[in-house]
């Protein structure tokens, strides 16, 4: 269904997009980040934290590493401030890139079984579905963040996949 190159390319894309996001949000006040803008997770800050939560949950399912113990309802309070968010974001992006550089085609062609604490249910799907979910979830919520930042007059870097620099 998917190949190793997809994982590596999307891992690079994820890190590139998050680095651009970091450049914008580091200069913003916590009040501006936390202002409720009517998004599903309320604010830029809530959505950024939810994205951290989701990435940590999904990469832990893929790499069998550690994760957080939060559920969707508490996913908006992963970290307390922008410095902690940036540190955790960079660590997660590095973890995703590391996983993508070592994943095998055999693993991608296999199955993924996990327990969702949010839904208190066990799932088993093709590994490729889990991988696509992680990258799609990132893109979805970064799009929401992009919309909220644009509404606050912020300018963000390009988001088109073909514009991903070769060195990113």
PDB file of C-alpha atoms in Angstrom:
ATOM      1  CA  UNK A   1       0.000   0.000   0.000  1.00  0.00           C
ATOM      2  CA  UNK A   2       2.836   2.429   0.886  1.00  0.00           C
ATOM      3  CA  UNK A   3       6.608   2.248   0.640  1.00  0.00           C
ATOM      4  CA  UNK A   4       9.531   3.291   2.815  1.00  0.00           C
ATOM      5  CA  UNK A   5      10.125   6.374   0.667  1.00  0.00           C
ATOM      6  CA  UNK A   6       6.661   7.693   1.537  1.00  0.00           C
ATOM      7  CA  UNK A   7       7.465   7.492   5.254  1.00  0.00           C
ATOM      8  CA  UNK A   8      10.816   9.234   4.800  1.00  0.00           C
ATOM      9  CA  UNK A   9       9.392  11.969   2.580  1.00  0.00           C
ATOM     10  CA  UNK A  10       6.435  12.657   4.845  1.00  0.00           C
ATOM     11  CA  UNK A  11       8.705  12.607   7.906  1.00  0.00           C
ATOM     12  CA  UNK A  12      10.827  15.310   6.280  1.00  0.00           C
ATOM     13  CA  UNK A  13       7.716  17.237   5.260  1.00  0.00           C
ATOM     14  CA  UNK A  14       6.372  17.077   8.824  1.00  0.00           C
ATOM     15  CA  UNK A  15       9.632  18.420  10.290  1.00  0.00           C
ATOM     16  CA  UNK A  16       9.844  21.169   7.631  1.00  0.00           C
ATOM     17  CA  UNK A  17       6.294  22.312   8.311  1.00  0.00           C
ATOM     18  CA  UNK A  18       6.760  22.242  12.074  1.00  0.00           C
ATOM     19  CA  UNK A  19       9.986  24.258  11.802  1.00  0.00           C
ATOM     20  CA  UNK A  20       8.072  26.914   9.862  1.00  0.00           C
ATOM     21  CA  UNK A  21       5.329  26.865  12.477  1.00  0.00           C
ATOM     22  CA  UNK A  22       7.885  27.230  15.270  1.00  0.00           C
ATOM     23  CA  UNK A  23       9.364  30.287  13.561  1.00  0.00           C
ATOM     24  CA  UNK A  24       5.946  31.975  13.649  1.00  0.00           C
ATOM     25  CA  UNK A  25       4.622  30.975  17.077  1.00  0.00           C
ATOM     26  CA  UNK A  26       7.803  31.595  19.064  1.00  0.00           C
ATOM     27  CA  UNK A  27       7.303  35.325  18.588  1.00  0.00           C
ATOM     28  CA  UNK A  28       3.680  35.300  19.732  1.00  0.00           C
ATOM     29  CA  UNK A  29       2.275  35.950  23.173  1.00  0.00           C
ATOM     30  CA  UNK A  30       0.692  33.125  25.132  1.00  0.00           C
ATOM     31  CA  UNK A  31      -2.541  35.150  25.161  1.00  0.00           C
ATOM     32  CA  UNK A  32      -2.625  35.278  21.352  1.00  0.00           C
ATOM     33  CA  UNK A  33      -1.894  31.561  21.124  1.00  0.00           C
ATOM     34  CA  UNK A  34      -4.542  30.678  23.704  1.00  0.00           C
ATOM     35  CA  UNK A  35      -7.319  32.929  22.332  1.00  0.00           C
ATOM     36  CA  UNK A  36     -10.367  30.824  21.559  1.00  0.00           C
ATOM     37  CA  UNK A  37     -11.007  30.967  17.838  1.00  0.00           C
ATOM     38  CA  UNK A  38     -13.839  28.491  17.653  1.00  0.00           C
ATOM     39  CA  UNK A  39     -11.714  25.645  16.319  1.00  0.00           C
ATOM     40  CA  UNK A  40     -12.378  22.075  17.418  1.00  0.00           C
ATOM     41  CA  UNK A  41      -9.643  22.388  20.056  1.00  0.00           C
ATOM     42  CA  UNK A  42     -10.468  26.050  20.630  1.00  0.00           C
ATOM     43  CA  UNK A  43      -7.231  27.888  20.062  1.00  0.00           C
ATOM     44  CA  UNK A  44      -3.915  27.713  18.274  1.00  0.00           C
ATOM     45  CA  UNK A  45      -2.390  26.561  21.566  1.00  0.00           C
ATOM     46  CA  UNK A  46      -4.979  23.848  22.155  1.00  0.00           C
ATOM     47  CA  UNK A  47      -4.563  22.567  18.606  1.00  0.00           C
ATOM     48  CA  UNK A  48      -0.755  22.644  18.826  1.00  0.00           C
ATOM     49  CA  UNK A  49      -0.915  20.604  22.022  1.00  0.00           C
ATOM     50  CA  UNK A  50      -3.420  18.169  20.516  1.00  0.00           C
ATOM     51  CA  UNK A  51      -1.054  17.695  17.576  1.00  0.00           C
ATOM     52  CA  UNK A  52       1.795  16.875  19.983  1.00  0.00           C
ATOM     53  CA  UNK A  53      -0.459  14.375  21.702  1.00  0.00           C
ATOM     54  CA  UNK A  54      -1.500  12.710  18.454  1.00  0.00           C
ATOM     55  CA  UNK A  55       2.030  12.487  17.097  1.00  0.00           C
ATOM     56  CA  UNK A  56       3.297  10.920  20.314  1.00  0.00           C
ATOM     57  CA  UNK A  57       0.430   8.436  20.407  1.00  0.00           C
ATOM     58  CA  UNK A  58       0.864   7.409  16.762  1.00  0.00           C
ATOM     59  CA  UNK A  59       4.666   7.185  16.698  1.00  0.00           C
ATOM     60  CA  UNK A  60       4.577   5.083  19.871  1.00  0.00           C
ATOM     61  CA  UNK A  61       2.238   2.680  18.103  1.00  0.00           C
ATOM     62  CA  UNK A  62       4.560   2.536  15.114  1.00  0.00           C
ATOM     63  CA  UNK A  63       7.937   2.361  16.871  1.00  0.00           C
ATOM     64  CA  UNK A  64       6.700   0.558  20.017  1.00  0.00           C
ATOM     65  CA  UNK A  65       8.267   3.302  22.147  1.00  0.00           C
ATOM     66  CA  UNK A  66       6.968   5.369  25.031  1.00  0.00           C
ATOM     67  CA  UNK A  67       3.919   7.589  24.904  1.00  0.00           C
ATOM     68  CA  UNK A  68       1.820   9.883  27.033  1.00  0.00           C
ATOM     69  CA  UNK A  69      -1.126   8.733  29.134  1.00  0.00           C
ATOM     70  CA  UNK A  70      -3.579  11.385  27.981  1.00  0.00           C
ATOM     71  CA  UNK A  71      -6.787  10.892  26.023  1.00  0.00           C
ATOM     72  CA  UNK A  72      -8.354  13.171  23.417  1.00  0.00           C
ATOM     73  CA  UNK A  73     -10.257  15.114  26.093  1.00  0.00           C
ATOM     74  CA  UNK A  74      -6.991  16.109  27.857  1.00  0.00           C
ATOM     75  CA  UNK A  75      -4.821  16.384  24.746  1.00  0.00           C
ATOM     76  CA  UNK A  76      -4.883  20.180  24.750  1.00  0.00           C
ATOM     77  CA  UNK A  77      -2.712  20.445  27.867  1.00  0.00           C
ATOM     78  CA  UNK A  78       0.354  18.448  26.857  1.00  0.00           C
ATOM     79  CA  UNK A  79       2.808  21.203  27.810  1.00  0.00           C
ATOM     80  CA  UNK A  80       2.495  24.505  29.663  1.00  0.00           C
ATOM     81  CA  UNK A  81       4.532  26.958  27.586  1.00  0.00           C
ATOM     82  CA  UNK A  82       6.003  27.592  24.167  1.00  0.00           C
ATOM     83  CA  UNK A  83       9.573  26.596  25.113  1.00  0.00           C
ATOM     84  CA  UNK A  84       8.380  23.200  26.347  1.00  0.00           C
ATOM     85  CA  UNK A  85       6.251  22.822  23.226  1.00  0.00           C
ATOM     86  CA  UNK A  86       9.176  23.576  20.911  1.00  0.00           C
ATOM     87  CA  UNK A  87      11.430  21.112  22.747  1.00  0.00           C
ATOM     88  CA  UNK A  88       8.815  18.355  22.649  1.00  0.00           C
ATOM     89  CA  UNK A  89       7.919  19.137  19.019  1.00  0.00           C
ATOM     90  CA  UNK A  90      11.552  18.872  17.909  1.00  0.00           C
ATOM     91  CA  UNK A  91      12.052  15.649  19.862  1.00  0.00           C
ATOM     92  CA  UNK A  92       8.941  14.104  18.288  1.00  0.00           C
ATOM     93  CA  UNK A  93       9.967  15.194  14.798  1.00  0.00           C
ATOM     94  CA  UNK A  94      13.374  13.613  15.359  1.00  0.00           C
ATOM     95  CA  UNK A  95      11.718  10.426  16.593  1.00  0.00           C
ATOM     96  CA  UNK A  96       9.444  10.291  13.536  1.00  0.00           C
ATOM     97  CA  UNK A  97      12.431  10.823  11.204  1.00  0.00           C
ATOM     98  CA  UNK A  98      14.403   8.129  13.030  1.00  0.00           C
ATOM     99  CA  UNK A  99      11.527   5.673  12.706  1.00  0.00           C
ATOM    100  CA  UNK A 100      11.125   6.511   9.006  1.00  0.00           C
ATOM    101  CA  UNK A 101      14.829   5.920   8.372  1.00  0.00           C
ATOM    102  CA  UNK A 102      14.730   2.441   9.890  1.00  0.00           C
ATOM    103  CA  UNK A 103      11.269   1.097   9.005  1.00  0.00           C
ATOM    104  CA  UNK A 104      11.283  -1.925   6.709  1.00  0.00           C
ATOM    105  CA  UNK A 105       8.966  -2.758   3.865  1.00  0.00           C
ATOM    106  CA  UNK A 106       8.087  -5.967   5.682  1.00  0.00           C
ATOM    107  CA  UNK A 107       6.874  -3.908   8.658  1.00  0.00           C
ATOM    108  CA  UNK A 108       4.869  -1.566   6.415  1.00  0.00           C
ATOM    109  CA  UNK A 109       3.225  -4.560   4.732  1.00  0.00           C
ATOM    110  CA  UNK A 110       2.233  -6.046   8.103  1.00  0.00           C
ATOM    111  CA  UNK A 111      -0.474  -5.274  10.612  1.00  0.00           C
ATOM    112  CA  UNK A 112      -0.673  -2.856  13.518  1.00  0.00           C
ATOM    113  CA  UNK A 113      -2.576  -3.664  16.689  1.00  0.00           C
ATOM    114  CA  UNK A 114      -3.097  -1.124  19.461  1.00  0.00           C
ATOM    115  CA  UNK A 115      -5.331  -0.133  22.319  1.00  0.00           C
ATOM    116  CA  UNK A 116      -6.953   3.309  22.194  1.00  0.00           C
ATOM    117  CA  UNK A 117      -7.292   4.780  25.675  1.00  0.00           C
ATOM    118  CA  UNK A 118      -9.567   7.492  24.260  1.00  0.00           C
ATOM    119  CA  UNK A 119     -12.095   4.952  23.009  1.00  0.00           C
ATOM    120  CA  UNK A 120     -11.151   2.106  25.398  1.00  0.00           C
ATOM    121  CA  UNK A 121     -11.024  -0.244  22.454  1.00  0.00           C
ATOM    122  CA  UNK A 122      -8.518  -2.505  20.723  1.00  0.00           C
ATOM    123  CA  UNK A 123      -7.859  -2.075  17.012  1.00  0.00           C
ATOM    124  CA  UNK A 124      -6.018  -4.006  14.329  1.00  0.00           C
ATOM    125  CA  UNK A 125      -5.425  -2.491  10.893  1.00  0.00           C
ATOM    126  CA  UNK A 126      -2.795  -2.677   8.190  1.00  0.00           C
ATOM    127  CA  UNK A 127       0.371  -0.876   9.347  1.00  0.00           C
ATOM    128  CA  UNK A 128       0.073   1.384   6.293  1.00  0.00           C
ATOM    129  CA  UNK A 129      -3.252   2.708   7.604  1.00  0.00           C
ATOM    130  CA  UNK A 130      -1.616   3.682  10.902  1.00  0.00           C
ATOM    131  CA  UNK A 131       1.249   5.410   9.092  1.00  0.00           C
ATOM    132  CA  UNK A 132      -1.096   7.324   6.792  1.00  0.00           C
ATOM    133  CA  UNK A 133      -3.231   8.288   9.806  1.00  0.00           C
ATOM    134  CA  UNK A 134      -0.241   9.814  11.596  1.00  0.00           C
ATOM    135  CA  UNK A 135       0.791  11.930   8.619  1.00  0.00           C
ATOM    136  CA  UNK A 136      -2.784  12.854   7.660  1.00  0.00           C
ATOM    137  CA  UNK A 137      -3.613  13.871  11.254  1.00  0.00           C
ATOM    138  CA  UNK A 138      -0.586  16.180  11.281  1.00  0.00           C
ATOM    139  CA  UNK A 139      -1.549  17.842   8.023  1.00  0.00           C
ATOM    140  CA  UNK A 140      -5.173  18.237   9.075  1.00  0.00           C
ATOM    141  CA  UNK A 141      -4.415  19.988  12.349  1.00  0.00           C
ATOM    142  CA  UNK A 142      -1.550  22.086  10.981  1.00  0.00           C
ATOM    143  CA  UNK A 143      -4.097  23.317   8.415  1.00  0.00           C
ATOM    144  CA  UNK A 144      -6.363  24.415  11.246  1.00  0.00           C
ATOM    145  CA  UNK A 145      -3.449  26.153  12.956  1.00  0.00           C
ATOM    146  CA  UNK A 146      -2.532  27.827   9.678  1.00  0.00           C
ATOM    147  CA  UNK A 147      -6.072  29.181   9.330  1.00  0.00           C
ATOM    148  CA  UNK A 148      -6.078  30.564  12.880  1.00  0.00           C
ATOM    149  CA  UNK A 149      -2.647  32.160  12.438  1.00  0.00           C
ATOM    150  CA  UNK A 150      -3.702  33.705   9.136  1.00  0.00           C
ATOM    151  CA  UNK A 151      -6.785  35.133  10.867  1.00  0.00           C
ATOM    152  CA  UNK A 152      -4.385  36.824  13.306  1.00  0.00           C
ATOM    153  CA  UNK A 153      -2.466  38.380  10.414  1.00  0.00           C
ATOM    154  CA  UNK A 154       0.510  36.017  10.523  1.00  0.00           C
ATOM    155  CA  UNK A 155       2.297  34.899   7.382  1.00  0.00           C
ATOM    156  CA  UNK A 156       3.413  31.286   7.172  1.00  0.00           C
ATOM    157  CA  UNK A 157       5.820  29.481   4.859  1.00  0.00           C
ATOM    158  CA  UNK A 158       4.647  27.440   1.874  1.00  0.00           C
ATOM    159  CA  UNK A 159       2.854  24.204   2.651  1.00  0.00           C
ATOM    160  CA  UNK A 160       2.824  22.511  -0.771  1.00  0.00           C
ATOM    161  CA  UNK A 161       4.522  19.122  -0.685  1.00  0.00           C
ATOM    162  CA  UNK A 162       6.384  19.638  -4.010  1.00  0.00           C
ATOM    163  CA  UNK A 163       8.097  22.691  -2.464  1.00  0.00           C
ATOM    164  CA  UNK A 164       9.797  20.611   0.244  1.00  0.00           C
ATOM    165  CA  UNK A 165      13.493  21.508   0.001  1.00  0.00           C
ATOM    166  CA  UNK A 166      15.837  18.612  -0.713  1.00  0.00           C
ATOM    167  CA  UNK A 167      17.790  19.421   2.447  1.00  0.00           C
ATOM    168  CA  UNK A 168      14.790  19.657   4.791  1.00  0.00           C
TER     169      UNK A 168
END
